PDB file of C-alpha atoms in Angstrom:
ATOM      1  CA  MET A   1     108.911  72.511  98.933  1.00 65.00           C
ATOM      2  CA  ILE A   2     107.859  72.964 102.555  1.00 73.00           C
ATOM      3  CA  TYR A   3     111.183  74.723 103.268  1.00 77.00           C
ATOM      4  CA  PHE A   4     110.730  77.090 100.347  1.00 83.00           C
ATOM      5  CA  LEU A   5     108.728  79.648 102.368  1.00 85.00           C
ATOM      6  CA  PRO A   6     111.339  80.318 105.138  1.00 84.00           C
ATOM      7  CA  LEU A   7     114.131  80.255 102.542  1.00 85.00           C
ATOM      8  CA  ILE A   8     112.443  82.966 100.404  1.00 90.00           C
ATOM      9  CA  THR A   9     111.536  84.948 103.499  1.00 88.00           C
ATOM     10  CA  VAL A  10     115.151  85.128 104.662  1.00 86.00           C
ATOM     11  CA  LEU A  11     116.276  85.942 101.117  1.00 90.00           C
ATOM     12  CA  ILE A  12     113.872  88.931 101.055  1.00 92.00           C
ATOM     13  CA  TRP A  13     115.173  90.045 104.466  1.00 88.00           C
ATOM     14  CA  GLY A  14     118.691  89.770 103.077  1.00 87.00           C
ATOM     15  CA  GLY A  15     117.657  91.957 100.201  1.00 91.00           C
ATOM     16  CA  ASN A  16     116.271  94.467 102.684  1.00 89.00           C
ATOM     17  CA  SER A  17     119.838  95.166 103.879  1.00 87.00           C
ATOM     18  CA  ILE A  18     120.650  96.149 100.269  1.00 91.00           C
ATOM     19  CA  VAL A  19     117.545  98.397 100.207  1.00 92.00           C
ATOM     20  CA  ASN A  20     118.673 100.059 103.474  1.00 88.00           C
ATOM     21  CA  LYS A  21     122.021 100.850 101.885  1.00 90.00           C
ATOM     22  CA  LEU A  22     120.578 102.087  98.589  1.00 91.00           C
ATOM     23  CA  ALA A  23     117.956 104.194 100.383  1.00 91.00           C
ATOM     24  CA  ALA A  24     120.723 106.186 102.092  1.00 86.00           C
ATOM     25  CA  SER A  25     121.540 107.910  98.818  1.00 86.00           C
ATOM     26  CA  ALA A  26     117.996 108.033  97.422  1.00 91.00           C
ATOM     27  CA  ILE A  27     115.784 109.330 100.257  1.00 92.00           C
ATOM     28  CA  GLU A  28     116.104 110.693 103.769  1.00 91.00           C
ATOM     29  CA  PRO A  29     115.939 107.949 106.475  1.00 90.00           C
ATOM     30  CA  SER A  30     113.059 109.757 108.186  1.00 88.00           C
ATOM     31  CA  ALA A  31     110.987 109.761 105.008  1.00 92.00           C
ATOM     32  CA  MET A  32     111.918 106.154 104.135  1.00 93.00           C
ATOM     33  CA  SER A  33     110.760 104.891 107.515  1.00 91.00           C
ATOM     34  CA  PHE A  34     107.457 106.703 107.175  1.00 94.00           C
ATOM     35  CA  TYR A  35     106.683 105.630 103.605  1.00 95.00           C
ATOM     36  CA  ARG A  36     107.555 102.009 104.266  1.00 94.00           C
ATOM     37  CA  TRP A  37     104.849 101.571 106.835  1.00 95.00           C
ATOM     38  CA  PHE A  38     102.405 104.001 105.237  1.00 96.00           C
ATOM     39  CA  VAL A  39     102.377 101.898 102.040  1.00 95.00           C
ATOM     40  CA  ALA A  40     102.129  98.627 103.982  1.00 95.00           C
ATOM     41  CA  MET A  41      99.215  99.837 106.097  1.00 96.00           C
ATOM     42  CA  LEU A  42      97.426 101.323 103.072  1.00 96.00           C
ATOM     43  CA  ILE A  43      97.518  97.931 101.336  1.00 95.00           C
ATOM     44  CA  LEU A  44      96.540  95.941 104.441  1.00 95.00           C
ATOM     45  CA  ALA A  45      93.672  98.287 105.373  1.00 95.00           C
ATOM     46  CA  PRO A  46      90.872  96.615 103.326  1.00 95.00           C
ATOM     47  CA  PHE A  47      91.802  93.250 104.857  1.00 93.00           C
ATOM     48  CA  CYS A  48      92.652  94.142 108.428  1.00 94.00           C
ATOM     49  CA  LEU A  49      90.681  97.258 109.285  1.00 94.00           C
ATOM     50  CA  PRO A  50      87.265  95.437 109.587  1.00 95.00           C
ATOM     51  CA  GLN A  51      88.803  93.066 112.164  1.00 93.00           C
ATOM     52  CA  VAL A  52      90.362  95.949 114.070  1.00 93.00           C
ATOM     53  CA  ILE A  53      86.939  97.683 114.257  1.00 94.00           C
ATOM     54  CA  LYS A  54      85.286  94.464 115.308  1.00 93.00           C
ATOM     55  CA  GLN A  55      87.789  93.824 118.077  1.00 93.00           C
ATOM     56  CA  TRP A  56      88.426  97.407 119.095  1.00 93.00           C
ATOM     57  CA  SER A  57      87.294  96.936 122.679  1.00 92.00           C
ATOM     58  CA  VAL A  58      89.940  94.250 123.182  1.00 92.00           C
ATOM     59  CA  ILE A  59      92.575  96.174 121.203  1.00 93.00           C
ATOM     60  CA  ARG A  60      91.947  99.356 123.189  1.00 94.00           C
ATOM     61  CA  THR A  61      92.866  97.631 126.479  1.00 94.00           C
ATOM     62  CA  ASN A  62      96.168  96.511 124.930  1.00 94.00           C
ATOM     63  CA  LEU A  63      97.075  99.837 123.257  1.00 94.00           C
ATOM     64  CA  PRO A  64      99.953 100.678 125.644  1.00 94.00           C
ATOM     65  CA  LYS A  65     101.614  97.347 124.860  1.00 94.00           C
ATOM     66  CA  LEU A  66     100.942  97.678 121.160  1.00 94.00           C
ATOM     67  CA  ALA A  67     102.315 101.216 121.144  1.00 96.00           C
ATOM     68  CA  THR A  68     105.508 100.011 122.868  1.00 95.00           C
ATOM     69  CA  LEU A  69     105.957  97.212 120.344  1.00 93.00           C
ATOM     70  CA  ALA A  70     105.302  99.575 117.443  1.00 94.00           C
ATOM     71  CA  PHE A  71     107.861 102.034 118.745  1.00 95.00           C
ATOM     72  CA  LEU A  72     110.543  99.379 119.230  1.00 93.00           C
ATOM     73  CA  GLY A  73     110.004  97.122 116.268  1.00 89.00           C
ATOM     74  CA  MET A  74     108.671  99.467 113.562  1.00 90.00           C
ATOM     75  CA  VAL A  75     109.861 102.948 114.492  1.00 93.00           C
ATOM     76  CA  LEU A  76     113.127 102.750 116.354  1.00 94.00           C
ATOM     77  CA  ASN A  77     114.566  99.572 114.852  1.00 92.00           C
ATOM     78  CA  GLN A  78     113.763 100.477 111.269  1.00 88.00           C
ATOM     79  CA  SER A  79     114.818 104.097 111.554  1.00 91.00           C
ATOM     80  CA  LEU A  80     118.176 103.100 113.092  1.00 93.00           C
ATOM     81  CA  GLY A  81     118.693 100.717 110.178  1.00 90.00           C
ATOM     82  CA  TYR A  82     118.096 103.449 107.563  1.00 91.00           C
ATOM     83  CA  TYR A  83     120.352 105.908 109.367  1.00 91.00           C
ATOM     84  CA  ALA A  84     123.064 103.192 109.690  1.00 91.00           C
ATOM     85  CA  GLY A  85     122.990 102.793 105.915  1.00 90.00           C
ATOM     86  CA  LEU A  86     124.615 106.156 105.604  1.00 89.00           C
ATOM     87  CA  THR A  87     127.899 105.079 107.219  1.00 89.00           C
ATOM     88  CA  THR A  88     128.237 101.245 107.077  1.00 88.00           C
ATOM     89  CA  THR A  89     128.057  98.466 104.528  1.00 87.00           C
ATOM     90  CA  ALA A  90     125.136  96.177 103.788  1.00 88.00           C
ATOM     91  CA  SER A  91     127.319  93.184 104.725  1.00 84.00           C
ATOM     92  CA  ASN A  92     128.059  94.617 108.198  1.00 86.00           C
ATOM     93  CA  MET A  93     124.375  95.450 108.675  1.00 89.00           C
ATOM     94  CA  ALA A  94     123.336  91.872 107.953  1.00 85.00           C
ATOM     95  CA  LEU A  95     126.022  90.266 110.148  1.00 83.00           C
ATOM     96  CA  ILE A  96     125.119  92.494 113.117  1.00 86.00           C
ATOM     97  CA  THR A  97     121.405  91.769 112.579  1.00 85.00           C
ATOM     98  CA  SER A  98     122.165  88.055 112.831  1.00 80.00           C
ATOM     99  CA  LEU A  99     122.912  88.647 116.528  1.00 81.00           C
ATOM    100  CA  VAL A 100     119.188  89.267 117.243  1.00 83.00           C
ATOM    101  CA  PRO A 101     118.448  85.614 118.241  1.00 79.00           C
ATOM    102  CA  LEU A 102     121.354  85.603 120.648  1.00 79.00           C
ATOM    103  CA  ILE A 103     120.338  88.943 122.149  1.00 83.00           C
ATOM    104  CA  SER A 104     116.793  87.591 122.573  1.00 82.00           C
ATOM    105  CA  VAL A 105     118.191  84.569 124.563  1.00 79.00           C
ATOM    106  CA  PHE A 106     119.920  86.875 127.059  1.00 82.00           C
ATOM    107  CA  LEU A 107     117.002  89.316 127.296  1.00 85.00           C
ATOM    108  CA  SER A 108     114.711  86.371 128.120  1.00 81.00           C
ATOM    109  CA  LEU A 109     116.318  86.141 131.580  1.00 79.00           C
ATOM    110  CA  PRO A 110     115.139  89.535 132.931  1.00 78.00           C
ATOM    111  CA  LEU A 111     111.990  89.845 130.809  1.00 76.00           C
ATOM    112  CA  LEU A 112     110.695  86.250 130.780  1.00 74.00           C
ATOM    113  CA  GLY A 113     112.500  84.745 133.734  1.00 78.00           C
ATOM    114  CA  LYS A 114     114.031  82.056 131.522  1.00 77.00           C
ATOM    115  CA  PRO A 115     117.486  80.892 132.624  1.00 78.00           C
ATOM    116  CA  VAL A 116     120.548  81.268 130.400  1.00 75.00           C
ATOM    117  CA  SER A 117     122.372  77.972 129.795  1.00 78.00           C
ATOM    118  CA  PRO A 118     126.199  77.638 129.883  1.00 82.00           C
ATOM    119  CA  LEU A 119     126.069  76.947 126.122  1.00 81.00           C
ATOM    120  CA  SER A 120     124.322  80.286 125.627  1.00 77.00           C
ATOM    121  CA  VAL A 121     127.133  82.037 127.510  1.00 81.00           C
ATOM    122  CA  ILE A 122     129.781  80.301 125.428  1.00 84.00           C
ATOM    123  CA  GLY A 123     127.822  81.126 122.272  1.00 80.00           C
ATOM    124  CA  GLY A 124     127.552  84.764 123.320  1.00 79.00           C
ATOM    125  CA  VAL A 125     131.294  85.077 123.865  1.00 82.00           C
ATOM    126  CA  LEU A 126     132.026  83.367 120.585  1.00 84.00           C
ATOM    127  CA  SER A 127     129.611  85.657 118.663  1.00 80.00           C
ATOM    128  CA  LEU A 128     130.981  88.801 120.297  1.00 80.00           C
ATOM    129  CA  PHE A 129     134.506  87.685 119.391  1.00 83.00           C
ATOM    130  CA  GLY A 130     133.391  87.168 115.786  1.00 82.00           C
ATOM    131  CA  LEU A 131     131.663  90.551 115.691  1.00 81.00           C
ATOM    132  CA  ALA A 132     134.805  92.299 117.011  1.00 81.00           C
ATOM    133  CA  PHE A 133     136.933  90.380 114.479  1.00 82.00           C
ATOM    134  CA  MET A 134     134.685  91.494 111.622  1.00 80.00           C
ATOM    135  CA  LEU A 135     134.281  95.156 112.700  1.00 78.00           C
ATOM    136  CA  GLY A 136     137.985  95.430 113.414  1.00 80.00           C
ATOM    137  CA  GLU A 137     138.859  93.834 110.033  1.00 78.00           C
ATOM    138  CA  GLY A 138     140.845  91.080 111.757  1.00 79.00           C
ATOM    139  CA  ASP A 139     141.800  93.017 114.873  1.00 78.00           C
ATOM    140  CA  VAL A 140     139.607  92.020 117.822  1.00 75.00           C
ATOM    141  CA  LEU A 141     141.078  94.743 120.015  1.00 73.00           C
ATOM    142  CA  PHE A 142     140.467  97.552 117.488  1.00 71.00           C
ATOM    143  CA  PHE A 143     138.159  99.400 119.870  1.00 66.00           C
ATOM    144  CA  THR A 144     141.097 100.187 122.130  1.00 67.00           C
ATOM    145  CA  THR A 145     142.786 102.254 119.415  1.00 69.00           C
ATOM    146  CA  GLN A 146     139.889 103.432 117.185  1.00 71.00           C
ATOM    147  CA  ALA A 147     136.205 104.086 117.437  1.00 71.00           C
ATOM    148  CA  VAL A 148     133.386 101.922 116.043  1.00 77.00           C
ATOM    149  CA  THR A 149     131.839 103.519 112.954  1.00 85.00           C
ATOM    150  CA  GLN A 150     128.569 105.303 113.585  1.00 91.00           C
ATOM    151  CA  GLY A 151     126.652 102.981 111.263  1.00 91.00           C
ATOM    152  CA  ASP A 152     127.905  99.821 112.977  1.00 90.00           C
ATOM    153  CA  ALA A 153     127.092 101.255 116.408  1.00 91.00           C
ATOM    154  CA  LEU A 154     123.579 102.121 115.230  1.00 93.00           C
ATOM    155  CA  MET A 155     123.105  98.580 113.910  1.00 92.00           C
ATOM    156  CA  VAL A 156     124.179  97.089 117.253  1.00 91.00           C
ATOM    157  CA  LEU A 157     121.622  99.307 118.946  1.00 94.00           C
ATOM    158  CA  ALA A 158     118.992  98.306 116.360  1.00 93.00           C
ATOM    159  CA  ALA A 159     119.735  94.612 117.060  1.00 90.00           C
ATOM    160  CA  VAL A 160     119.259  95.138 120.828  1.00 92.00           C
ATOM    161  CA  VAL A 161     116.005  97.033 120.189  1.00 93.00           C
ATOM    162  CA  TYR A 162     114.650  94.310 117.897  1.00 89.00           C
ATOM    163  CA  GLY A 163     115.758  91.581 120.351  1.00 87.00           C
ATOM    164  CA  THR A 164     113.758  93.403 123.031  1.00 90.00           C
ATOM    165  CA  TYR A 165     110.805  93.636 120.649  1.00 89.00           C
ATOM    166  CA  CYS A 166     110.887  89.860 120.004  1.00 84.00           C
ATOM    167  CA  VAL A 167     111.008  88.989 123.699  1.00 86.00           C
ATOM    168  CA  LEU A 168     108.225  91.379 124.641  1.00 88.00           C
ATOM    169  CA  LEU A 169     106.128  90.012 121.773  1.00 84.00           C
ATOM    170  CA  LYS A 170     106.412  86.588 123.320  1.00 82.00           C
ATOM    171  CA  ARG A 171     105.679  87.878 126.823  1.00 86.00           C
ATOM    172  CA  TRP A 172     102.634  89.935 125.882  1.00 86.00           C
ATOM    173  CA  GLN A 173     100.362  87.300 124.377  1.00 83.00           C
ATOM    174  CA  MET A 174      97.297  89.156 123.075  1.00 87.00           C
ATOM    175  CA  PRO A 175      93.887  87.689 122.171  1.00 87.00           C
ATOM    176  CA  PHE A 176      93.801  88.535 118.449  1.00 86.00           C
ATOM    177  CA  SER A 177      95.382  87.371 115.201  1.00 85.00           C
ATOM    178  CA  ASN A 178      98.907  88.107 114.048  1.00 84.00           C
ATOM    179  CA  TRP A 179      97.641  90.231 111.142  1.00 89.00           C
ATOM    180  CA  THR A 180      95.481  92.331 113.483  1.00 91.00           C
ATOM    181  CA  MET A 181      98.514  92.833 115.728  1.00 90.00           C
ATOM    182  CA  ILE A 182     100.819  93.731 112.821  1.00 90.00           C
ATOM    183  CA  TYR A 183      98.248  96.158 111.349  1.00 94.00           C
ATOM    184  CA  THR A 184      97.578  97.891 114.661  1.00 95.00           C
ATOM    185  CA  GLN A 185     101.281  98.244 115.352  1.00 93.00           C
ATOM    186  CA  GLY A 186     101.798  99.528 111.833  1.00 93.00           C
ATOM    187  CA  VAL A 187      99.112 102.207 112.114  1.00 95.00           C
ATOM    188  CA  LEU A 188     100.545 103.327 115.462  1.00 96.00           C
ATOM    189  CA  ALA A 189     104.026 103.456 113.868  1.00 95.00           C
ATOM    190  CA  VAL A 190     102.801 105.651 111.009  1.00 96.00           C
ATOM    191  CA  PHE A 191     101.432 108.148 113.543  1.00 96.00           C
ATOM    192  CA  MET A 192     104.717 108.076 115.498  1.00 96.00           C
ATOM    193  CA  LEU A 193     106.784 108.516 112.310  1.00 95.00           C
ATOM    194  CA  THR A 194     104.711 111.415 110.964  1.00 95.00           C
ATOM    195  CA  PRO A 195     106.562 114.147 112.962  1.00 94.00           C
ATOM    196  CA  LEU A 196     109.899 112.654 111.857  1.00 89.00           C
ATOM    197  CA  TRP A 197     108.665 112.628 108.235  1.00 92.00           C
ATOM    198  CA  LEU A 198     107.501 116.253 108.487  1.00 93.00           C
ATOM    199  CA  SER A 199     110.991 117.214 109.583  1.00 89.00           C
ATOM    200  CA  SER A 200     112.457 115.945 106.273  1.00 86.00           C
ATOM    201  CA  GLU A 201     113.801 118.453 103.801  1.00 86.00           C
ATOM    202  CA  GLN A 202     111.908 116.683 100.956  1.00 86.00           C
ATOM    203  CA  LEU A 203     108.509 115.311 101.933  1.00 88.00           C
ATOM    204  CA  LEU A 204     107.650 113.589  98.680  1.00 90.00           C
ATOM    205  CA  PRO A 205     109.615 110.446  97.722  1.00 91.00           C
ATOM    206  CA  THR A 206     112.195 110.739  94.941  1.00 89.00           C
ATOM    207  CA  LYS A 207     111.828 108.759  91.760  1.00 92.00           C
ATOM    208  CA  ALA A 208     114.878 106.607  92.692  1.00 92.00           C
ATOM    209  CA  SER A 209     113.299 105.718  96.048  1.00 93.00           C
ATOM    210  CA  LEU A 210     109.961 104.403  94.715  1.00 95.00           C
ATOM    211  CA  PRO A 211     111.151 100.798  94.001  1.00 95.00           C
ATOM    212  CA  LEU A 212     112.943 100.783  97.373  1.00 95.00           C
ATOM    213  CA  ILE A 213     109.770 101.866  99.204  1.00 95.00           C
ATOM    214  CA  ALA A 214     107.809  99.244  97.265  1.00 95.00           C
ATOM    215  CA  TYR A 215     110.272  96.511  98.245  1.00 95.00           C
ATOM    216  CA  ALA A 216     110.332  97.505 101.904  1.00 93.00           C
ATOM    217  CA  GLY A 217     106.638  98.287 102.166  1.00 94.00           C
ATOM    218  CA  ILE A 218     105.262  95.286 100.267  1.00 94.00           C
ATOM    219  CA  LEU A 219     107.795  92.429 100.233  1.00 92.00           C
ATOM    220  CA  ALA A 220     109.584  93.059 103.554  1.00 90.00           C
ATOM    221  CA  SER A 221     106.544  94.302 105.523  1.00 90.00           C
ATOM    222  CA  ILE A 222     103.608  92.267 104.155  1.00 90.00           C
ATOM    223  CA  PHE A 223     104.775  89.107 102.416  1.00 89.00           C
ATOM    224  CA  THR A 224     107.609  88.141 104.786  1.00 88.00           C
ATOM    225  CA  PRO A 225     105.467  88.241 108.001  1.00 84.00           C
ATOM    226  CA  TRP A 226     102.823  86.074 106.289  1.00 84.00           C
ATOM    227  CA  MET A 227     105.412  83.587 104.969  1.00 86.00           C
ATOM    228  CA  TRP A 228     107.234  83.445 108.296  1.00 80.00           C
ATOM    229  CA  VAL A 229     104.054  82.705 110.304  1.00 75.00           C
ATOM    230  CA  LYS A 230     103.074  80.114 107.668  1.00 81.00           C
ATOM    231  CA  SER A 231     106.482  78.534 108.027  1.00 81.00           C
ATOM    232  CA  ILE A 232     106.206  78.325 111.781  1.00 73.00           C
ATOM    233  CA  ASN A 233     102.812  76.623 111.426  1.00 75.00           C
ATOM    234  CA  ARG A 234     104.185  74.146 108.884  1.00 80.00           C
ATOM    235  CA  ILE A 235     107.580  73.134 110.218  1.00 75.00           C
ATOM    236  CA  GLY A 236     107.689  74.529 113.746  1.00 70.00           C
ATOM    237  CA  ALA A 237     109.250  77.594 115.362  1.00 63.00           C
ATOM    238  CA  ASP A 238     112.657  76.003 116.088  1.00 61.00           C
ATOM    239  CA  SER A 239     113.161  74.711 112.512  1.00 66.00           C
ATOM    240  CA  THR A 240     111.985  78.025 111.019  1.00 71.00           C
ATOM    241  CA  ALA A 241     114.273  80.049 113.252  1.00 69.00           C
ATOM    242  CA  MET A 242     117.312  78.148 111.991  1.00 70.00           C
ATOM    243  CA  PHE A 243     116.834  79.765 108.567  1.00 75.00           C
ATOM    244  CA  MET A 244     117.626  83.138 110.142  1.00 75.00           C
ATOM    245  CA  ASN A 245     121.249  82.116 110.118  1.00 74.00           C
ATOM    246  CA  LEU A 246     121.267  82.290 106.323  1.00 78.00           C
ATOM    247  CA  LEU A 247     120.466  86.042 106.489  1.00 81.00           C
ATOM    248  CA  PRO A 248     124.049  87.335 106.463  1.00 81.00           C
ATOM    249  CA  VAL A 249     125.042  84.787 103.799  1.00 82.00           C
ATOM    250  CA  PHE A 250     122.314  85.971 101.423  1.00 84.00           C
ATOM    251  CA  ALA A 251     122.942  89.601 102.264  1.00 85.00           C
ATOM    252  CA  MET A 252     126.707  89.429 101.604  1.00 85.00           C
ATOM    253  CA  ILE A 253     126.120  87.641  98.256  1.00 86.00           C
ATOM    254  CA  LEU A 254     123.546  90.279  97.235  1.00 88.00           C
ATOM    255  CA  ALA A 255     125.797  93.136  98.429  1.00 88.00           C
ATOM    256  CA  ALA A 256     128.685  91.783  96.352  1.00 88.00           C
ATOM    257  CA  THR A 257     126.438  91.336  93.322  1.00 89.00           C
ATOM    258  CA  PHE A 258     124.423  94.585  93.324  1.00 88.00           C
ATOM    259  CA  LEU A 259     126.516  97.016  95.382  1.00 88.00           C
ATOM    260  CA  GLY A 260     130.002  95.828  94.447  1.00 89.00           C
ATOM    261  CA  GLU A 261     130.979  95.298  98.101  1.00 84.00           C
ATOM    262  CA  LYS A 262     133.980  93.097  98.542  1.00 84.00           C
ATOM    263  CA  ILE A 263     133.767  90.061 100.806  1.00 82.00           C
ATOM    264  CA  HIS A 264     137.011  89.900 102.789  1.00 82.00           C
ATOM    265  CA  HIS A 265     138.432  87.089 104.952  1.00 83.00           C
ATOM    266  CA  PHE A 266     137.408  88.931 108.096  1.00 82.00           C
ATOM    267  CA  HIS A 267     133.790  88.952 106.897  1.00 82.00           C
ATOM    268  CA  ILE A 268     133.862  85.178 106.386  1.00 85.00           C
ATOM    269  CA  MET A 269     135.762  84.289 109.555  1.00 87.00           C
ATOM    270  CA  GLY A 270     133.917  86.814 111.777  1.00 82.00           C
ATOM    271  CA  GLY A 271     130.539  85.875 110.252  1.00 80.00           C
ATOM    272  CA  THR A 272     131.186  82.183 110.808  1.00 84.00           C
ATOM    273  CA  LEU A 273     131.981  82.839 114.482  1.00 83.00           C
ATOM    274  CA  VAL A 274     128.877  85.026 114.892  1.00 80.00           C
ATOM    275  CA  ILE A 275     126.562  82.433 113.298  1.00 80.00           C
ATOM    276  CA  GLY A 276     128.283  79.585 115.158  1.00 83.00           C
ATOM    277  CA  GLY A 277     127.787  81.376 118.452  1.00 79.00           C
ATOM    278  CA  VAL A 278     124.138  82.088 117.724  1.00 74.00           C
ATOM    279  CA  LEU A 279     123.552  78.387 116.839  1.00 76.00           C
ATOM    280  CA  LEU A 280     125.338  77.244 119.990  1.00 78.00           C
ATOM    281  CA  ALA A 281     123.229  79.571 122.138  1.00 71.00           C
ATOM    282  CA  GLN A 282     120.050  78.049 120.736  1.00 67.00           C
ATOM    283  CA  VAL A 283     121.000  74.465 121.555  1.00 70.00           C
ATOM    284  CA  LYS A 284     118.729  72.953 124.148  1.00 65.00           C
ATOM    285  CA  PRO A 285     120.538  69.917 125.619  1.00 61.00           C
ATOM    286  CA  ASN A 286     117.715  68.986 127.988  1.00 59.00           C
ATOM    287  CA  ARG A 287     115.240  68.764 125.125  1.00 55.00           C
ATOM    288  CA  TRP A 288     117.687  66.648 123.110  1.00 49.00           C
ATOM    289  CA  LEU A 289     118.303  64.374 126.110  1.00 50.00           C
ATOM    290  CA  THR A 290     114.566  63.927 126.658  1.00 54.00           C
ATOM    291  CA  ALA A 291     113.970  63.157 122.986  1.00 49.00           C
ATOM    292  CA  TYR A 292     116.882  60.660 123.057  1.00 45.00           C
ATOM    293  CA  ARG A 293     115.471  58.888 126.111  1.00 51.00           C
ATOM    294  CA  GLN A 294     112.016  58.668 124.545  1.00 54.00           C
ATOM    295  CA  ARG A 295     113.432  57.129 121.385  1.00 53.00           C
ATOM    296  CA  SER A 296     115.512  54.675 123.413  1.00 49.00           C
ATOM    297  CA  GLN A 297     112.446  53.591 125.397  1.00 52.00           C
ATOM    298  CA  ARG A 298     110.483  53.010 122.205  1.00 52.00           C
ATOM    299  CA  ILE A 299     113.286  50.872 120.821  1.00 50.00           C
ATOM    300  CA  ILE A 300     113.488  48.826 123.985  1.00 49.00           C
TER     301      ILE A 300
END
């Protein structure tokens, strides 16, 4: 049962790709981005606002960092995802999103000063080959004869943005709780998204968009962060992160079930290469060697 939390979390994130696709025909992306975080912050306010007020002097000194994180993770990344839903499939969105851990590995070099291992380079090449195979529907050199669809390009950009967010989140350790950080970023994101929302042709959400906003604003924005942090505390960050590789699997199954999207051979083969490359890039041979030596010494 201890692995139930990260499993459900990734399942909800997989469902969020379906929500992104459905939202494209139900509500404008600018309005969807705004209402998602507005609903989430409204629900969290009674629980988080007192702590924010209590720790305001500390939060105020970290506002530039929090604003940068809010812009990257909650404004730009989410908005790109909703706009991508207009011109790409939920399956493609999930497979491209699965590149985030790999992107984070390579961004850790300039932002954290962490070296990139040879296995990470091999994993990166393997994942990029798989991505090209999937986007080109079996033709890895498709970009030489045809352009990448706008939605796929936006999702690649969203993955880079979120990878940057993850690395900066690790670099900027701040002296308050995860919930205080999430709430502060969310409130800042709502303010940033307000001008975008006001530019929408229809300010009020449509009836069809209400369950989508509820899913994104409650399940994907409140429950999943709580469950993910809980999982990290219970089974460790490395073990929890491995569940992220199930995201495209869940998303493609849900897309085929609820959206009628067909799963082709290039999805399976390309997705396998992408996930395999991400897994390879996360292998830490030095840690395994150290653990092996320690076990050997105990046996001796």
